[in-house]
CSV table of C-alpha atoms and ligand atoms in Angstrom, one decimal:
chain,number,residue,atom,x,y,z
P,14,UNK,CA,-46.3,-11.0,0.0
P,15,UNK,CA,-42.9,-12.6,-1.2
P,16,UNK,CA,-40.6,-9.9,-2.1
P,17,UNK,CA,-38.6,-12.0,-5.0
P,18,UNK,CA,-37.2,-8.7,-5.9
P,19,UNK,CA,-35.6,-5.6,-4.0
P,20,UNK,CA,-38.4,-3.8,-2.0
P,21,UNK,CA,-37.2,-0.9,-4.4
P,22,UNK,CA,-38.2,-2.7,-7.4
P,23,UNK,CA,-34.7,-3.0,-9.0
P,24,UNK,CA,-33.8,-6.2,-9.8
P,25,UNK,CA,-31.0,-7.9,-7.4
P,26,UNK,CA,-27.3,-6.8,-8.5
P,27,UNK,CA,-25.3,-10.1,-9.6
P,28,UNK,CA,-22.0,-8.5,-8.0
P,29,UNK,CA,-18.9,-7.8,-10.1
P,30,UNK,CA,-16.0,-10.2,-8.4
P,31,UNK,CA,-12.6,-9.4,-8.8
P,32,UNK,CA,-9.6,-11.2,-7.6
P,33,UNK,CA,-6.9,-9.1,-5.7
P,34,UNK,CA,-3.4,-10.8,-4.2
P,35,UNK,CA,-1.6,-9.9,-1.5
P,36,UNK,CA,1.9,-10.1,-1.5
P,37,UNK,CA,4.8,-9.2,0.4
P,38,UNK,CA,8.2,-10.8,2.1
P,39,UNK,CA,7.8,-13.4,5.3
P,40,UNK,CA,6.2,-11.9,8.4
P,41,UNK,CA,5.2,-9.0,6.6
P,42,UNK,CA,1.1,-9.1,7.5
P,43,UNK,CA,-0.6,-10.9,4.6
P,44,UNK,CA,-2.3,-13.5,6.5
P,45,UNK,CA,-3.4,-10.5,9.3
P,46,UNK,CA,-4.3,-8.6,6.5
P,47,UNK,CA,-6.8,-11.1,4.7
P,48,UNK,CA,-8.1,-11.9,8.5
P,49,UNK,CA,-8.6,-8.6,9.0
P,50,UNK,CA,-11.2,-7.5,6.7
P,51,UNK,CA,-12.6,-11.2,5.4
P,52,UNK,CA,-16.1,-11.5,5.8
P,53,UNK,CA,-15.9,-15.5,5.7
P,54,UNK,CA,-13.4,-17.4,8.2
P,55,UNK,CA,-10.4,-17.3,6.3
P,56,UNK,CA,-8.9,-20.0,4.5
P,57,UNK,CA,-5.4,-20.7,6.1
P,58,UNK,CA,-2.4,-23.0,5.5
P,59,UNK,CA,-0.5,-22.6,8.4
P,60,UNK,CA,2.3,-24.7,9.5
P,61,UNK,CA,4.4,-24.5,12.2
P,62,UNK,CA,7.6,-23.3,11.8
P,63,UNK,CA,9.9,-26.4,12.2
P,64,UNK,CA,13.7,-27.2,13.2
P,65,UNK,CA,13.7,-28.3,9.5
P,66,UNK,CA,12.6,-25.0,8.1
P,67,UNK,CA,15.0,-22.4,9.8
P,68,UNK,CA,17.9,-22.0,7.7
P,69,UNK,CA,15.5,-21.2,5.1
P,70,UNK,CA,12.8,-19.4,6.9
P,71,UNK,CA,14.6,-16.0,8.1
P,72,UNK,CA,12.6,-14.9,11.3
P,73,UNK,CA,15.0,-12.1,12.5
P,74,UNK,CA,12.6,-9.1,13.1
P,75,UNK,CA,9.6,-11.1,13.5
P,76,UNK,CA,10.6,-13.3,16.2
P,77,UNK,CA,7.2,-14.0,17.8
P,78,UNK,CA,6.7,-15.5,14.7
P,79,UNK,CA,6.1,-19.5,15.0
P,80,UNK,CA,4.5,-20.4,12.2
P,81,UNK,CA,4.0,-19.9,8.6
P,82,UNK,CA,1.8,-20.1,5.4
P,83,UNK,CA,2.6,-22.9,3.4
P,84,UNK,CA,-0.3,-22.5,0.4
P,85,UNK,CA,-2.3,-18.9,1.0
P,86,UNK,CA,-4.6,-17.0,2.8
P,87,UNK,CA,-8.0,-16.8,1.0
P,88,UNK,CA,-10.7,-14.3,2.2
P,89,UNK,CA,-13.5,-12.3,0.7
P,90,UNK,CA,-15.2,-8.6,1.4
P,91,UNK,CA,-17.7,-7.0,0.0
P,92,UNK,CA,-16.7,-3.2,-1.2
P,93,UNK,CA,-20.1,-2.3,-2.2
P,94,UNK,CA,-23.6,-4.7,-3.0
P,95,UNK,CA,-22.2,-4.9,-6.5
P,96,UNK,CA,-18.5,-5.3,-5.8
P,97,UNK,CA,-17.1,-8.0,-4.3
P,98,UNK,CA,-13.3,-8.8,-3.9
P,99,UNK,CA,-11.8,-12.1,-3.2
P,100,UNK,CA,-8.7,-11.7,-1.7
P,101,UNK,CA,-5.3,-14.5,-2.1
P,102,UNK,CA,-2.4,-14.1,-0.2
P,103,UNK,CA,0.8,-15.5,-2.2
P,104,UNK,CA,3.2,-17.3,-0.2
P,105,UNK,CA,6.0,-15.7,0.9
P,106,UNK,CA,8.8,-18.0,0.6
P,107,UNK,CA,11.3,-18.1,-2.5
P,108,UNK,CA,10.6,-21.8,-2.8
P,109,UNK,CA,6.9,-21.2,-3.2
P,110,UNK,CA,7.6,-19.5,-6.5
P,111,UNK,CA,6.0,-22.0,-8.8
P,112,UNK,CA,2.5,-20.7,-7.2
P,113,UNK,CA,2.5,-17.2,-8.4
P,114,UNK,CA,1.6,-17.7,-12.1
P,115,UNK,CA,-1.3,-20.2,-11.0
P,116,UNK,CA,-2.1,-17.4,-8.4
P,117,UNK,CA,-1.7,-14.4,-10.4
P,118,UNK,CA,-4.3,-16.1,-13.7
P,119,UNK,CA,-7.0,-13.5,-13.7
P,120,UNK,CA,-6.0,-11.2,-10.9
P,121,UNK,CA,-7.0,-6.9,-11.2
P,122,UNK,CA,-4.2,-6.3,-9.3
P,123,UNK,CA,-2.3,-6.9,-6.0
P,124,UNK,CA,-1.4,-5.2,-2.9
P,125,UNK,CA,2.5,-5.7,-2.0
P,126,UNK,CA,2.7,-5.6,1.7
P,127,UNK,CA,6.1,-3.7,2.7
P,128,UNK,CA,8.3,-3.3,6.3
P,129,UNK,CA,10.4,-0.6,6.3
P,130,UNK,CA,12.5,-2.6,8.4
P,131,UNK,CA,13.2,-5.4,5.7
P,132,UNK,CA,12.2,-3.2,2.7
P,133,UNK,CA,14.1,-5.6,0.2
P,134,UNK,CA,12.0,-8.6,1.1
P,135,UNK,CA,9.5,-7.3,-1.1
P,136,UNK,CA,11.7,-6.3,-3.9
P,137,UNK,CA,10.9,-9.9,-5.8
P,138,UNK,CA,7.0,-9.5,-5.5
P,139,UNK,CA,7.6,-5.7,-7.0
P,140,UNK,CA,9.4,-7.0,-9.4
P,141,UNK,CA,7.0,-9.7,-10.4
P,142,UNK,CA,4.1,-7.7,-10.4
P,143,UNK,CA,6.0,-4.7,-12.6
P,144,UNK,CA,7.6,-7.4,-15.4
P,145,UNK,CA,3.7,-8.7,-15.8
P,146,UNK,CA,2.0,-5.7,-15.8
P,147,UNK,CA,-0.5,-6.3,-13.1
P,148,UNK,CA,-1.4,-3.3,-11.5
P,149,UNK,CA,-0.6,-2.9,-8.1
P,150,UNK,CA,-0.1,-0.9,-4.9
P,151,UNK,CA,2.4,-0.7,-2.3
P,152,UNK,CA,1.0,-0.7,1.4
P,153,UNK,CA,3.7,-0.2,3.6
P,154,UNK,CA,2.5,-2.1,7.5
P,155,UNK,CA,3.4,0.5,9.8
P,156,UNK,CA,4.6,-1.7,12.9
P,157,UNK,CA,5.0,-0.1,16.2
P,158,UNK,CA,8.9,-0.1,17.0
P,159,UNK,CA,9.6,0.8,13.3
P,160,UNK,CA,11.3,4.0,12.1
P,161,UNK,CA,8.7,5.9,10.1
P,162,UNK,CA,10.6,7.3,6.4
P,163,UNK,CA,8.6,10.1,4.6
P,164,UNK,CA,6.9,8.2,1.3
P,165,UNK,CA,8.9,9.6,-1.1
P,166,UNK,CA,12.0,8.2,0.6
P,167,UNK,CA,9.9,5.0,0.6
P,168,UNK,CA,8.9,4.9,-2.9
P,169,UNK,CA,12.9,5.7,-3.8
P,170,UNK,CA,14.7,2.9,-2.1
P,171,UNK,CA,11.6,0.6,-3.6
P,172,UNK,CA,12.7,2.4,-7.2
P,173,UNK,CA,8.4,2.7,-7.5
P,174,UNK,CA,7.1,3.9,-10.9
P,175,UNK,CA,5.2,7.2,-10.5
P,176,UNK,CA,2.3,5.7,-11.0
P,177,UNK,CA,2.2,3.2,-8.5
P,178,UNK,CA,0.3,4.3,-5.5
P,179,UNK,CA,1.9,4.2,-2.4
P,180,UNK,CA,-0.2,4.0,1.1
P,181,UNK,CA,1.0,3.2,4.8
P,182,UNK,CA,-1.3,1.2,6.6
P,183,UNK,CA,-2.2,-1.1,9.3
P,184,UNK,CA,-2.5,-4.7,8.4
P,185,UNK,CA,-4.9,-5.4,11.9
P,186,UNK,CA,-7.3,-2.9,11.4
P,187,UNK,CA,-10.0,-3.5,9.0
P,188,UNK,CA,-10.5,0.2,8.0
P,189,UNK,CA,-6.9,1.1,7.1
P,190,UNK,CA,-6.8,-3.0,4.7
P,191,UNK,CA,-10.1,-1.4,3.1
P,192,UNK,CA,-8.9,1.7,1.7
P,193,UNK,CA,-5.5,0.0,0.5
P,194,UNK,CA,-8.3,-2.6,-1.2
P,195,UNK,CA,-9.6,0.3,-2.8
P,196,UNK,CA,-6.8,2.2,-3.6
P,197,UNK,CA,-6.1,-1.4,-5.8
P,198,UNK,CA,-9.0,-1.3,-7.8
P,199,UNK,CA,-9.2,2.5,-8.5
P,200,UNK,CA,-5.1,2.4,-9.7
P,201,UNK,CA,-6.1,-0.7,-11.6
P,202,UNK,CA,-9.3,0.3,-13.3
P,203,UNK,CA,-7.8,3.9,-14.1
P,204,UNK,CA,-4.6,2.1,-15.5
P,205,UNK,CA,-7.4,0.6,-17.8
P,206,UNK,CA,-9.1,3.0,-18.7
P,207,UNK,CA,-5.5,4.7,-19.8
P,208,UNK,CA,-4.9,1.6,-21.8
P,209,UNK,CA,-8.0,1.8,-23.5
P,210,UNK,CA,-7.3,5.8,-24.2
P,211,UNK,CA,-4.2,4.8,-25.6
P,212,UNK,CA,-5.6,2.1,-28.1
P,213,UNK,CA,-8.6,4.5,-29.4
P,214,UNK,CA,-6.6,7.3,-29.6
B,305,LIG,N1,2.5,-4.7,15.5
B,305,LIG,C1,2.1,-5.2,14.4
B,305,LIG,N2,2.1,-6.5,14.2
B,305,LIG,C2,1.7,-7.0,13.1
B,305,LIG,C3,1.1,-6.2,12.1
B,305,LIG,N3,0.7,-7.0,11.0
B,305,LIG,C4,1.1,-8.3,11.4
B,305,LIG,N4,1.6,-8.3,12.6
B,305,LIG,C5,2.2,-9.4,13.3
B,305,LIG,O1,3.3,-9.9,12.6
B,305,LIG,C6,3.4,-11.3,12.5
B,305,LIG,C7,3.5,-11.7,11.1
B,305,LIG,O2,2.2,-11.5,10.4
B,305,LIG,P1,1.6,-12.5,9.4
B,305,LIG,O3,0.3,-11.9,9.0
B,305,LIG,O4,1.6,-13.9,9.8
B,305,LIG,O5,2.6,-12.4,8.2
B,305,LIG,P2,2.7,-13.1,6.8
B,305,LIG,O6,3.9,-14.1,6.8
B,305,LIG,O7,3.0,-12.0,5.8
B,305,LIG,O8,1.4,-13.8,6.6
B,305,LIG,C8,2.2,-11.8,13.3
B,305,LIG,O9,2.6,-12.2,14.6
B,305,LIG,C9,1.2,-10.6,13.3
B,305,LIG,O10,0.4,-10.6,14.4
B,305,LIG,C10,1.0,-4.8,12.3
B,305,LIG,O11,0.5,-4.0,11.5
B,305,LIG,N5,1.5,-4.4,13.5
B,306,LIG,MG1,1.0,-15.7,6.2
């Protein structure tokens, strides 16, 4: 017999997709991070690093670094059956700027990807995400080497609004890049759900 339907009898879910960026200063883990949890090979736009590009592309800190993302990382994973999240890393270079409003068109939120060790190269993507209102969340990529600061010390020197979520994690392991995923579209969907408290009330 040809089971068109679940053997349960429910009707397949059509899953919810919801577009989440992930931003963050140069050599901070965005392309790791999409690689780490997509499901489907991810999308990359690599390029080396060239003679050409090093007065512009700061490496100090991430010296094993050779080469960089020119247009974006794109990955997907699947939360639950009826959740699916399709992941866009923005590029981190100042003079890929003009990409972030194309990027950012119909995105729940964002994950800004922080290292303590160059905290203010993600100053520009918190700054972007808090003048548009798009939710998002801080993950801070806890490299090996790098002085660990107590969160709240964290979420001072980044001047972080209360309510934005604030979670170390590890950009390589798929585990610690899911929960930051969640932790994205909980603080987004319950900054909705404020929003629409707000307008009834
Ligand atoms: N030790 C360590 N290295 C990492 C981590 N995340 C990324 N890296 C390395 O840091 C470098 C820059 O990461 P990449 O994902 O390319 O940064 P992007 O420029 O933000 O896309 C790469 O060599 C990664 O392998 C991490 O959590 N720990
Ligand atoms: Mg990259």
């Amino acid at each position: 017999m040809i089971l068109g339907r679940s053997e349960r009898g429910k009707p397949p879910v059509e899953p919810v997709t919801l577009k989440i960026l992930v931003a963050g200063g140069f050599g901070v883990g965005k392309t790791t991070l999409v690689g780490a949890v997509s499901e489907i090979r991810p999308l990359r736009t690599e390029e080396t690093l060239t003679e050409a590009g090093r007065p512009v592309d700061d490496t100090s800190g991430v010296e094993g670094k050779h080469t960089t993302t020119v247009a974006m990382d794109f990955g997907r994973i699947t939360l639950r059956e009826d959740l699916v999240l399709y992941l866009f890393g923005t590029p981190g270079q100042e003079r890929f700027w003009f990409m972030w409003d194309e990027l950012s068109e119909g995105a729940l939120g964002a994950v800004v990807l922080a290292d303590t060790r160059r905290l203010e190269d993600c100053f520009a993507a918190v700054d972007y995400f808090e003048r548009r209102g798009i939710p998002f969340v801080v993950g801070v990529n806890c490299f090996e080497g790098a002085a660990r600061y107590p969160v709240d010390d964290v979420r001072r020197a980044l001047d972080l609004d209360d309510g934005v979520p604030l979670m170390m994690c590890d950009a390589r392991e798929r585990a610690s890049v899911k929960d930051v995923l969640i932790g994205v579209v909980e603080h987004a969907m319950a900054r909705s759900a404020d929003r629409r408290q707000t307008v009834t009330t």
